[in-house]
Short mmCIF file of C-alpha atoms and ligand atoms in Angstrom, two decimals:
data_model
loop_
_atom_site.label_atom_id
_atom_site.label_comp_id
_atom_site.label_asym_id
_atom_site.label_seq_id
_atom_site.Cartn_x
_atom_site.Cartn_y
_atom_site.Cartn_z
CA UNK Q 1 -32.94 -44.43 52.11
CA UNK Q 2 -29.40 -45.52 51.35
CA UNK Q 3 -28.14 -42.34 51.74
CA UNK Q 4 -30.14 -41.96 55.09
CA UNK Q 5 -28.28 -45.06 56.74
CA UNK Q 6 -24.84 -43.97 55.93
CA UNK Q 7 -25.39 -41.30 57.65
CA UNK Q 8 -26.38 -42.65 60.84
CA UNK Q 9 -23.55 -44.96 60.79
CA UNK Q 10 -21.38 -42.38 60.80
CA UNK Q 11 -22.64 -40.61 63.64
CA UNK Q 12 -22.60 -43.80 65.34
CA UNK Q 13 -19.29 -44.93 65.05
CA UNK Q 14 -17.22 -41.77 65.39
CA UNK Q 15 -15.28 -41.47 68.37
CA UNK Q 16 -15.75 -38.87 71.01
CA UNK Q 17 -13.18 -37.21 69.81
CA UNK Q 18 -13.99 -36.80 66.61
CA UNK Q 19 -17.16 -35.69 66.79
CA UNK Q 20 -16.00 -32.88 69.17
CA UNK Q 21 -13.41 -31.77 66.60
CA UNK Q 22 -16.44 -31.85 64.18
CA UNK Q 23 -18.31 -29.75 66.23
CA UNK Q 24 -15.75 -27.08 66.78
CA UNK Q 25 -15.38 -26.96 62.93
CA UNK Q 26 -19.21 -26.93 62.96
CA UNK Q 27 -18.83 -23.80 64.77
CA UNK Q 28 -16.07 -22.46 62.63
CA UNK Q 29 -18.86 -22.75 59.61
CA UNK Q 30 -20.84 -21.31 60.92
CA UNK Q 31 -19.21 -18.18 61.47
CA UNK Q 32 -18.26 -18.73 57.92
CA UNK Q 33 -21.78 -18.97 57.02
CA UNK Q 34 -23.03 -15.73 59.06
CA UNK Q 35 -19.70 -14.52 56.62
CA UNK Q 36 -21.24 -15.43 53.63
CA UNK Q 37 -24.58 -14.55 54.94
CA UNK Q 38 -23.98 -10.97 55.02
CA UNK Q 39 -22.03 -10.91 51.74
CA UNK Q 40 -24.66 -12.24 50.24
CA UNK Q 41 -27.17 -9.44 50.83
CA UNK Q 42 -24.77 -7.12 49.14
CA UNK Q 43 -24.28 -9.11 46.25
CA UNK Q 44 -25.90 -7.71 43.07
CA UNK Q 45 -25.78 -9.90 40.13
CA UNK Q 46 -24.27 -7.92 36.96
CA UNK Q 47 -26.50 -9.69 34.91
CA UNK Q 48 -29.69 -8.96 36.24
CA UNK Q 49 -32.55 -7.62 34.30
CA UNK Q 50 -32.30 -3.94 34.37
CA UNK Q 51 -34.43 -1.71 32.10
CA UNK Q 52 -34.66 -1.84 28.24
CA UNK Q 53 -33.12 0.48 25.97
CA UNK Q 54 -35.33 1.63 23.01
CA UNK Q 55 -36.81 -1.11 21.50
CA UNK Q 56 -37.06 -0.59 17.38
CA UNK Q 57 -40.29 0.30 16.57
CA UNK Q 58 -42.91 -2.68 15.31
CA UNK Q 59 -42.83 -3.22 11.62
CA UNK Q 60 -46.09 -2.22 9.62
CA UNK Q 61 -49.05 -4.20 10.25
CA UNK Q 62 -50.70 -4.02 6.85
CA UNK Q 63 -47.70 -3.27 4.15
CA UNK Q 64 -47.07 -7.07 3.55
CA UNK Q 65 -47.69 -10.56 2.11
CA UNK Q 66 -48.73 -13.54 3.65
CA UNK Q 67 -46.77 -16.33 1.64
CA UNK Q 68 -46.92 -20.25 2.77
CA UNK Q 69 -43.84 -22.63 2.41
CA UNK Q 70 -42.14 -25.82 2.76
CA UNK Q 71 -38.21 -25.30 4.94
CA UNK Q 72 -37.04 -28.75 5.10
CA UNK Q 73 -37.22 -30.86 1.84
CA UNK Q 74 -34.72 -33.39 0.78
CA UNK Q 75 -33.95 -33.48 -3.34
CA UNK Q 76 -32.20 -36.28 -4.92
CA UNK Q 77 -28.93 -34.79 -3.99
CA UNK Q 78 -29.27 -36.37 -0.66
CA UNK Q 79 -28.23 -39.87 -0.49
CA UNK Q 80 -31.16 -41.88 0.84
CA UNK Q 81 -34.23 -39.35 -1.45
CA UNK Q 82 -35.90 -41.33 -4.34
CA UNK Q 83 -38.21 -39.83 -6.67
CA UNK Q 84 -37.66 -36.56 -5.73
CA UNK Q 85 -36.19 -34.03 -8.28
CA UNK Q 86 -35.89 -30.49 -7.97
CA UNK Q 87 -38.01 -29.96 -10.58
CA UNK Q 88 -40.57 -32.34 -9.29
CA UNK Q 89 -40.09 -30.69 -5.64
CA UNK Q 90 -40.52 -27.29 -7.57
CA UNK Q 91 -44.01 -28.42 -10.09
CA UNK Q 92 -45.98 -29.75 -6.63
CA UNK Q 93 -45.25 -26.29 -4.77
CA UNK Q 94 -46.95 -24.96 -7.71
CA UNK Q 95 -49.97 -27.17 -7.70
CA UNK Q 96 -50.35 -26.46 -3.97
CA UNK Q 97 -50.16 -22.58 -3.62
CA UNK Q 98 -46.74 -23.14 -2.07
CA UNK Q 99 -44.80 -19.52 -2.53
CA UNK Q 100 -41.35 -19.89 -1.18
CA UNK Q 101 -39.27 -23.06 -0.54
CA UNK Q 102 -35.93 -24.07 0.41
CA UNK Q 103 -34.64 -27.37 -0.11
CA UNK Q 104 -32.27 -28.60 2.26
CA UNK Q 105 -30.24 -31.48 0.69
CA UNK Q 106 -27.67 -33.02 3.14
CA UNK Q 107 -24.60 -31.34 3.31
CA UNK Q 108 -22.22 -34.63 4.37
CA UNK Q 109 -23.30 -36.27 1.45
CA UNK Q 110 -21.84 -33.61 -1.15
CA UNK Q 111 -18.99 -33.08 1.74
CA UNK Q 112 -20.07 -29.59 2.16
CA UNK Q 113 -20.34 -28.62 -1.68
CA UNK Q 114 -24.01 -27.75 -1.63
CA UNK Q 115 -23.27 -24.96 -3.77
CA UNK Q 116 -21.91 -27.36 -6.73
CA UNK Q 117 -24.83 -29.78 -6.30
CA UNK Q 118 -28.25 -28.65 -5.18
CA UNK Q 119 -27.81 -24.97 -6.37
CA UNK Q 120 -25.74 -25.57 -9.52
CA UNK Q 121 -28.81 -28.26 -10.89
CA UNK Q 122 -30.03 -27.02 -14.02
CA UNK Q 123 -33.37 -27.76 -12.22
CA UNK Q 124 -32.57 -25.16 -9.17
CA UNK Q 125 -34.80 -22.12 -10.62
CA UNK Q 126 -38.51 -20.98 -11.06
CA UNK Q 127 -40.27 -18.14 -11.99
CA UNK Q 128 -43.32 -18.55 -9.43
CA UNK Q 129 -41.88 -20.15 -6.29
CA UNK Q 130 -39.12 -18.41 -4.53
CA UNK Q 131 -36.24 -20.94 -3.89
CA UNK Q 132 -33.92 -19.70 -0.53
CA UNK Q 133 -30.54 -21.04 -0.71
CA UNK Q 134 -29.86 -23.34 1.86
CA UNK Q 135 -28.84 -26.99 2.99
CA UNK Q 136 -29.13 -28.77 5.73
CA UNK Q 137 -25.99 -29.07 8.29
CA UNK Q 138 -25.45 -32.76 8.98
CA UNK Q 139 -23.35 -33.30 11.86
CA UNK Q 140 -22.22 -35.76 14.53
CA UNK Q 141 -23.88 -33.25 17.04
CA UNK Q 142 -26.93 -33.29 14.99
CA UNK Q 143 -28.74 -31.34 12.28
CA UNK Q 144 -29.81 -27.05 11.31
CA UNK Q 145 -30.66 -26.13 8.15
CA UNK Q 146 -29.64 -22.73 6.92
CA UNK Q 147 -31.80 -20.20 4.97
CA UNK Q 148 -30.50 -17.31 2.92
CA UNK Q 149 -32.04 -15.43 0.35
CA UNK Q 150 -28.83 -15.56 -2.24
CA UNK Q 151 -25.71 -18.12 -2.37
CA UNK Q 152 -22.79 -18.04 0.83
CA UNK Q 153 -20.07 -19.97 1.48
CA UNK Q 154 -21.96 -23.12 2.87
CA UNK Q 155 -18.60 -25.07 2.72
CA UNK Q 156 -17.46 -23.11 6.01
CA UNK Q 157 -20.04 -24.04 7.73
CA UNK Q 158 -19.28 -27.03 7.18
CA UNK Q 159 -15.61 -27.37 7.52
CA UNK Q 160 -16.07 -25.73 10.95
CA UNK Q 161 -19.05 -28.66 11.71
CA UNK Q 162 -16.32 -30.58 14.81
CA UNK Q 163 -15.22 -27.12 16.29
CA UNK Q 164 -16.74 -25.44 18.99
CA UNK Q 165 -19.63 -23.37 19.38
CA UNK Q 166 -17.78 -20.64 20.00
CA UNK Q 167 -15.48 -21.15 16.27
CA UNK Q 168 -19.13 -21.95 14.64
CA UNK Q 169 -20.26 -19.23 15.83
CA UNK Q 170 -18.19 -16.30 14.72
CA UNK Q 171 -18.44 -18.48 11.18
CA UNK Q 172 -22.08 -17.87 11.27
CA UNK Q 173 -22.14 -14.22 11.85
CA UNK Q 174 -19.65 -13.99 9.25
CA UNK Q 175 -21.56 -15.54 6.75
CA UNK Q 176 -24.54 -13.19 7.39
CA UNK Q 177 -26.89 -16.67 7.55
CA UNK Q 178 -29.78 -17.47 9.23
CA UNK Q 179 -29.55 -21.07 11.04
CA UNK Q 180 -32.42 -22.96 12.52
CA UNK Q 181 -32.18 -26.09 14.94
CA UNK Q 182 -33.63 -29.18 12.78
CA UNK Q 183 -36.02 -32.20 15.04
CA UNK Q 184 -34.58 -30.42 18.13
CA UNK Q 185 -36.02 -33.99 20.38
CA UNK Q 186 -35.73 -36.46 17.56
CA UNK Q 187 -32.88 -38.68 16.10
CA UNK Q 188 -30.04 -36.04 15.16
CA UNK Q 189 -31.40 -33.57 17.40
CA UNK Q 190 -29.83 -30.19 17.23
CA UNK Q 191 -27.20 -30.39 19.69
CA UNK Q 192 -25.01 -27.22 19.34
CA UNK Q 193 -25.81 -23.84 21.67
CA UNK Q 194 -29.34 -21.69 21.26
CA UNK Q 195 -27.40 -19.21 21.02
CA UNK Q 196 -26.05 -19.27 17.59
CA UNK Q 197 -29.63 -20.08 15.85
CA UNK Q 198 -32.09 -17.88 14.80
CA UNK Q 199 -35.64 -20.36 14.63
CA UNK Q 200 -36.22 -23.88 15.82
CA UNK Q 201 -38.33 -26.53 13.88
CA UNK Q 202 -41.19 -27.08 16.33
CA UNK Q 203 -43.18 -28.83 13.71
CA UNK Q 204 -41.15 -31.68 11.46
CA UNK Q 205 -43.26 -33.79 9.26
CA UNK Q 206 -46.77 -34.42 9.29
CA UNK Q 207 -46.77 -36.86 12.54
CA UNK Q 208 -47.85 -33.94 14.81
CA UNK Q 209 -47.47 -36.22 17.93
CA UNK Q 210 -44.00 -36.34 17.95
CA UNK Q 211 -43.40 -32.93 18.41
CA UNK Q 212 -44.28 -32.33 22.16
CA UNK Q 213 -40.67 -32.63 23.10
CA UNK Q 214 -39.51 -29.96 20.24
CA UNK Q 215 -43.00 -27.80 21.84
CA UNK Q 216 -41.16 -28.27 25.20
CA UNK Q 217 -37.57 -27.35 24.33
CA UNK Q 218 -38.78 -24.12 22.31
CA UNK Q 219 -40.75 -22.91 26.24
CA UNK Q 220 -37.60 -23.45 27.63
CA UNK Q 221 -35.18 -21.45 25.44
CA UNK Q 222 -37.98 -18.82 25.25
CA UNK Q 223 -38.59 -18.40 28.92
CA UNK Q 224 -34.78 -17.60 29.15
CA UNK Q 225 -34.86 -14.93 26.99
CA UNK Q 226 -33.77 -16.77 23.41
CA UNK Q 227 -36.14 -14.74 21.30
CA UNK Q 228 -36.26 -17.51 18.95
CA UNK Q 229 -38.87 -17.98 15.66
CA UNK Q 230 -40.87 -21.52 15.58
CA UNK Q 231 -41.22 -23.17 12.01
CA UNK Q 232 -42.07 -26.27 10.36
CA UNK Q 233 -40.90 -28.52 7.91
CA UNK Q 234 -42.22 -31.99 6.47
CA UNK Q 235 -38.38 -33.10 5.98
CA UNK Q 236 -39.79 -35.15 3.05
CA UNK Q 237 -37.20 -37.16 1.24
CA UNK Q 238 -39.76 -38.95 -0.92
CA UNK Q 239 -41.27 -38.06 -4.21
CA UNK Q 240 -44.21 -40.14 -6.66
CA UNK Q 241 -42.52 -42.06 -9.23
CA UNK Q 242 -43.78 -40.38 -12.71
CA UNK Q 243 -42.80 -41.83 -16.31
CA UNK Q 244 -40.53 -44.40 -16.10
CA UNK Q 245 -39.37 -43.66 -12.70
CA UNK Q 246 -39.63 -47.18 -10.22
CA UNK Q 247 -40.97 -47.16 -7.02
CA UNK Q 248 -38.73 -47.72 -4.29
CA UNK Q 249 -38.63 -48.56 -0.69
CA UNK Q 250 -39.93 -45.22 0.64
CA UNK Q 251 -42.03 -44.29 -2.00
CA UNK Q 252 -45.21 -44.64 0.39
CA UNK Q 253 -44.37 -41.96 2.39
CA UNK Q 254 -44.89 -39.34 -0.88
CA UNK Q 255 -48.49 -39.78 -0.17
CA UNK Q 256 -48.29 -38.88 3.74
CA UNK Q 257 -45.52 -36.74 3.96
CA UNK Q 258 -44.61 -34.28 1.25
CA UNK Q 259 -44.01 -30.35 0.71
CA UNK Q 260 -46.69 -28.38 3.17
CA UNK Q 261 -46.76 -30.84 5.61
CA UNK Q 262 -46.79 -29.02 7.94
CA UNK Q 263 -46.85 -25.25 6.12
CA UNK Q 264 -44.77 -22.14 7.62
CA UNK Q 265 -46.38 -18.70 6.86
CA UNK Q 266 -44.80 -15.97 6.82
CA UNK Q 267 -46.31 -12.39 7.22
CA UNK Q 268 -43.40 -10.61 4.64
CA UNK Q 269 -42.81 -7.26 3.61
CA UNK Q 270 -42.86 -8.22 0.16
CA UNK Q 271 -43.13 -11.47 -2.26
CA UNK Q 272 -38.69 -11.66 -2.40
CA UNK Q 273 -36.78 -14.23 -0.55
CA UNK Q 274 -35.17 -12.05 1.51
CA UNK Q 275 -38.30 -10.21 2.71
CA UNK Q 276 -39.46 -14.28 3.84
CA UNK Q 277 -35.78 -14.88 5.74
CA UNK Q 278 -36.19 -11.75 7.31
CA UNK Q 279 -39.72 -12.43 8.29
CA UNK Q 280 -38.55 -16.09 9.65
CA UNK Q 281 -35.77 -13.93 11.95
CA UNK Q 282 -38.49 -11.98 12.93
CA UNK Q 283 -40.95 -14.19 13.85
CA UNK Q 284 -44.09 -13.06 11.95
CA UNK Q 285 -44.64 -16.42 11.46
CA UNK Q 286 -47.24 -19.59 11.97
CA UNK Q 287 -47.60 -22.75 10.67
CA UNK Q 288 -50.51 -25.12 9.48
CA UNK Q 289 -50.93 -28.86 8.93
CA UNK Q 290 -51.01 -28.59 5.39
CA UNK Q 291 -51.26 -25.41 2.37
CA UNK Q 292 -54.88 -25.93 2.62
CA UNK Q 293 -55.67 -25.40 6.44
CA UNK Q 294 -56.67 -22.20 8.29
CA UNK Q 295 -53.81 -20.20 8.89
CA UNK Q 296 -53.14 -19.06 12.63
CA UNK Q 297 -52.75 -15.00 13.25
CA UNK Q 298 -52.54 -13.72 16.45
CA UNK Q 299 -52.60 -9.73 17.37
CA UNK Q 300 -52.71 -7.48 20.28
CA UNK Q 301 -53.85 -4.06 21.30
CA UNK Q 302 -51.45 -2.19 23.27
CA UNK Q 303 -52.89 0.82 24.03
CA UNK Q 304 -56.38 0.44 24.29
CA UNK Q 305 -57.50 1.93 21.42
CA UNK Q 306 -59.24 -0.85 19.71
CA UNK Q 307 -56.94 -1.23 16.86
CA UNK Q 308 -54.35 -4.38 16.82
CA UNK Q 309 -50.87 -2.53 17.38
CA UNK Q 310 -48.92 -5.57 16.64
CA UNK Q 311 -48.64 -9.53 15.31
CA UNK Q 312 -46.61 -12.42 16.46
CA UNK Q 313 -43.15 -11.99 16.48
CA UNK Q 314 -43.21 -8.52 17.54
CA UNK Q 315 -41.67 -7.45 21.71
CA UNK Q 316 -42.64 -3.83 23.00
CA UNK Q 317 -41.97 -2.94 26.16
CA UNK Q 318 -44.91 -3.15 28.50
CA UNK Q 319 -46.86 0.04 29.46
CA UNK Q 320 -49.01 -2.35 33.08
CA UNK Q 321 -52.01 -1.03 31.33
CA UNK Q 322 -54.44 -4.36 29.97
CA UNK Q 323 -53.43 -5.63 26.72
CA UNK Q 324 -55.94 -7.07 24.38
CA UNK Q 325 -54.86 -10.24 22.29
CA UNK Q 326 -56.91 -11.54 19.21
CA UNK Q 327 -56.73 -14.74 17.65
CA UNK Q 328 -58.33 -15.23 14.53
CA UNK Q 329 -57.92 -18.12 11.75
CA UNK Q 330 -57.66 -16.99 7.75
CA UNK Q 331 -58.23 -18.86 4.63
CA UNK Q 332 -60.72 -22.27 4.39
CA UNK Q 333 -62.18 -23.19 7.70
CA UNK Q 334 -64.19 -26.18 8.33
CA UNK Q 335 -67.34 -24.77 8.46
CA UNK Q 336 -69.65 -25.66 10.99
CA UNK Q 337 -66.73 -26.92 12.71
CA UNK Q 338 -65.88 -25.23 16.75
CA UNK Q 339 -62.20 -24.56 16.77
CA UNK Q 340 -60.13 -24.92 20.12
CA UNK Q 341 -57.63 -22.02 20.95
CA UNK Q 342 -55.09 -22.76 23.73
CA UNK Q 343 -53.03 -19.39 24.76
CA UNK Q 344 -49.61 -19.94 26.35
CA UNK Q 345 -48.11 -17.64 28.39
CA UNK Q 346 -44.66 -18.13 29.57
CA UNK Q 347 -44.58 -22.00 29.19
CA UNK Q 348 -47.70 -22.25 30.86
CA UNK Q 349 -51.54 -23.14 29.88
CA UNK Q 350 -53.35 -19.88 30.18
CA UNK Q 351 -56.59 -20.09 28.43
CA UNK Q 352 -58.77 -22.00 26.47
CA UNK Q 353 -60.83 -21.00 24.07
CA UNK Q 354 -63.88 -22.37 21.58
CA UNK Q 355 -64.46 -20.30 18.73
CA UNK Q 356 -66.81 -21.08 15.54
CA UNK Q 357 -67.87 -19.59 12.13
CA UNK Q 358 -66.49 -18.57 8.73
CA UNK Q 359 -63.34 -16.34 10.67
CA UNK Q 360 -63.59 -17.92 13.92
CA UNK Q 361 -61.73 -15.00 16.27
CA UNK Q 362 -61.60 -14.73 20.35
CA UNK Q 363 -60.13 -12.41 22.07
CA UNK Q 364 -59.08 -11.64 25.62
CA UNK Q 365 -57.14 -9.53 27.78
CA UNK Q 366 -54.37 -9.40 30.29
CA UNK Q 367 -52.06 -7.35 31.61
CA UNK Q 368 -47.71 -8.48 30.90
CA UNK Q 369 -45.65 -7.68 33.96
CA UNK Q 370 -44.41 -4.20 33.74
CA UNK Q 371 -40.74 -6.04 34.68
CA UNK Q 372 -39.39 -9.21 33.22
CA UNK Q 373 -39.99 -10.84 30.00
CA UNK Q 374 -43.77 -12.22 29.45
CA UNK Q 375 -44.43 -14.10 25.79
CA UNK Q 376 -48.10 -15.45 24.65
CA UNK Q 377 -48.77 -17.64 22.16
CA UNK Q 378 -51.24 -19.93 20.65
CA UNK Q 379 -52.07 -23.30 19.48
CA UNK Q 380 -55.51 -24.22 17.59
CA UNK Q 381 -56.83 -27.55 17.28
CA UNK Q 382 -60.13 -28.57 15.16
CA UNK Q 383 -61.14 -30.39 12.31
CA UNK Q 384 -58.46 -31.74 9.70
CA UNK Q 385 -58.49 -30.30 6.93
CA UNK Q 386 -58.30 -32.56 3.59
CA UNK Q 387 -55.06 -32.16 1.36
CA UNK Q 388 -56.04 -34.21 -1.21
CA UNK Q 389 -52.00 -34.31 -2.84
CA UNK Q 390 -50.71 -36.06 -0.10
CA UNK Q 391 -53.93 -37.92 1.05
CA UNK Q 392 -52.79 -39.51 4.60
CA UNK Q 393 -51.36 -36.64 5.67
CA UNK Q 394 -54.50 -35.30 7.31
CA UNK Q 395 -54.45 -38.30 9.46
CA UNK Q 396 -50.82 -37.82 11.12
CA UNK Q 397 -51.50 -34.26 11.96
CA UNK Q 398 -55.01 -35.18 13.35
CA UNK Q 399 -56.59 -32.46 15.13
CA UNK Q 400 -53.63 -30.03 15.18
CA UNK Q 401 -54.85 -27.38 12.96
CA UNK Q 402 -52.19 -24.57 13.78
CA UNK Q 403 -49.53 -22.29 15.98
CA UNK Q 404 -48.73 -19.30 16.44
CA UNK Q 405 -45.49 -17.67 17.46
CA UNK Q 406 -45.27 -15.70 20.47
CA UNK Q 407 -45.89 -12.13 20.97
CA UNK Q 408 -43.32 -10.86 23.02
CA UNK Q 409 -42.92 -7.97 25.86
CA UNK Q 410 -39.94 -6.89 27.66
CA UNK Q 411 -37.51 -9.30 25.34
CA UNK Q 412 -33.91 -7.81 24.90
CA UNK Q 413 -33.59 -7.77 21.25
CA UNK Q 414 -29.53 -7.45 21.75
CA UNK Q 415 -29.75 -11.00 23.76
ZN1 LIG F 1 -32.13 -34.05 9.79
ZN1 LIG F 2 -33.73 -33.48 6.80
#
């Protein structure tokens, strides 16, 4: 409205004059428009999408491992933890089924030294969990946590923290890492470029609901191309006081936030941590509420042959012939329980789906534009599932069972 009036004041109050000098230069644009005009139809954008290379084949559907674990865990090397030891963090992964884990102590409060602190902890080593190196990068511009499946020169990384993307970035590729944007919508949200990370944390701690904005963010980067791996992480910084240990502040939060909530599986080629940081890069990947809940898989059949060709985290070019997607949920289901499936494809709701049963699968078919990038993916809700170990959990996550990450056609894997 404001904007309205000053207009018509203008017009108004102009002298004659004026506005016939206006209009001669209104004339003038527009031969300078009918200019552009016809440049414009010979423009050609250099970037535009023009047709794929070869795409590397899809990895094998059935040589692998499906291994659950915790990516964002806080020991007492970071500042504000209590009651929460490696060795602790290490003993409940056990009790839980949890196979890999990286704990991701807070860089700024060791000033960078993660390798003298959390790795060099007499604690820092098991025989049945597989521990990734990593830490997480705590920065004015917010927070990533790195994964790697032996030591690397975290202190770089964060020496180079106040730089530009463009510095951090070549220090990334240099130290061969994988990074991943930490609470992307929360309080220290990740605020560097896409570009330089290789997953996003859709799914921090238990409290399900505050995630939408991370769900959002991770449509966005995907519709424009950023092939980029969704994960979880309970961020736990809490442990249970055992022995003499006293309970402190924070210590309720042990029993609704710990290690597996929520849980990131990984489909891996084998039981190593560098076969899980590959898989993470990949994106053969979903998460659960919890170790105990159904685990997510999601397939398709690309050539009609009735046999699933490829998983989540997998981009083929398209053929314009009907693909057929299945959805199916592993492990303990609530039984008796319907299950709803929600398919998104390219940001948007696509489908819903009930399914019931001791392997509750749907299916359905559609066909991805033969040009241009098309993603599904999935999200289940349902019935919580009980995780008796960190007994209020189940309540945070409420009905969110599971996701899925995105199967992928037409994506430029040199983006
Ligand atoms: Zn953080
Ligand atoms: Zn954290």
């Amino acid at each position: 409205m404001a904007a309205y009036n000053h207009f018509a004041q203008m017009t108004i109050s102009q002298p004659l004059k004026t506005v016939l000098k206006s209009a001669i230069s209104g004339l003038t644009m527009l031969a300078l428009f009918s200019l552009n005009a016809s440049a414009q139809t010979a423009h050609t954008n250099p970037w535009e999408t023009t047709e794929l290379g070869v795409l590397p084949p899809i990895a094998s559907m059935t040589d692998g491992v499906w291994l659950k674990g915790e990516l964002h865990v806080h020991s007492r090397h970071s500042k504000e933890s209590s009651n929460n030891s490696i060795a602790k963090i290490i003993a409940f992964s056990k009790a839980v089924g949890i196979d890999y884990v990286c704990i991701t102590d807070h860089d700024n409060h060791v000033n960078g030294d993660v390798a003298h602190n959390t790795w060099a902890d007499p604690e820092f080593k098991s025989n049945d969990v597989l521990l990734l190196y990593g830490g997480e990068w705590t920065t004015t511009r917010g927070h990533g946590n790195v994964f790697s499946a032996r030591p690397y020169d975290h202190q770089r990384l964060y020496d180079v923290r106040d730089q530009r993307d463009v510095v951090i970035g070549a220090v990334k590729k240099q130290l061969n890492i994988h990074l991943s944007a930490n609470h992307p919508s929360g309080k220290d949200h990740f605020g560097y470029s896409y570009d330089m990370v290789n997953s996003i944390e859709v799914w921090n701690s238990a409290i399900w609901s505050k995630n939408a904005n991370a769900i959002m963010i991770w449509d966005d980067m995907l519709s424009s191309g950023r092939k980029l791996t969704g994960r979880g992480g309970s961020d736990a910084h809490h442990g249970t006081p055992e022995g003499t240990e006293q309970p402190g502040k924070n210590t309720y939060q042990a029993k609704a936030n710990y290690v597996g909530t929520p849980t990131t599986w990984v489909f891996a080629t084998a039981k190593t941590s560098q076969a899980v940081v590959d898989a993470l890069t990949n994106g053969r990947v979903s998460i659960s509420s919890n170790p105990y809940a159904p685990r997510v898989e999601f397939y398709a059949d690309i050539n009609e042959d009735g046999k699933m060709d490829m998983m989540m985290g997998d981009n083929v070019k398209a053929t314009g012939k009907p693909v057929k997607f299945r959805v199916q949920l592993s492990g303990k289901t609530v039984s008796d329980s319907t299950y709803t499936i929600n398919i998104v494809k390219n940001g948007d709701p696509f489908g819903t789906y009930q399914a019931k049963g001791k392997q509750p699968v749907i299916e359905f078919t559609d066909t991805p534009a033969l040009i241009g990038r098309t993603y599904y993916r999935v999200t289940v809700e349902g019935p919580s599932t009980p995780y008796p170990q960190v007994p209020l959990s189940e309540k945070l996550s409420g009905n969110m069972v599971g996701l899925s990450n995105p199967i992928f056609f037409n994506f430029d894997p040199n983006f």
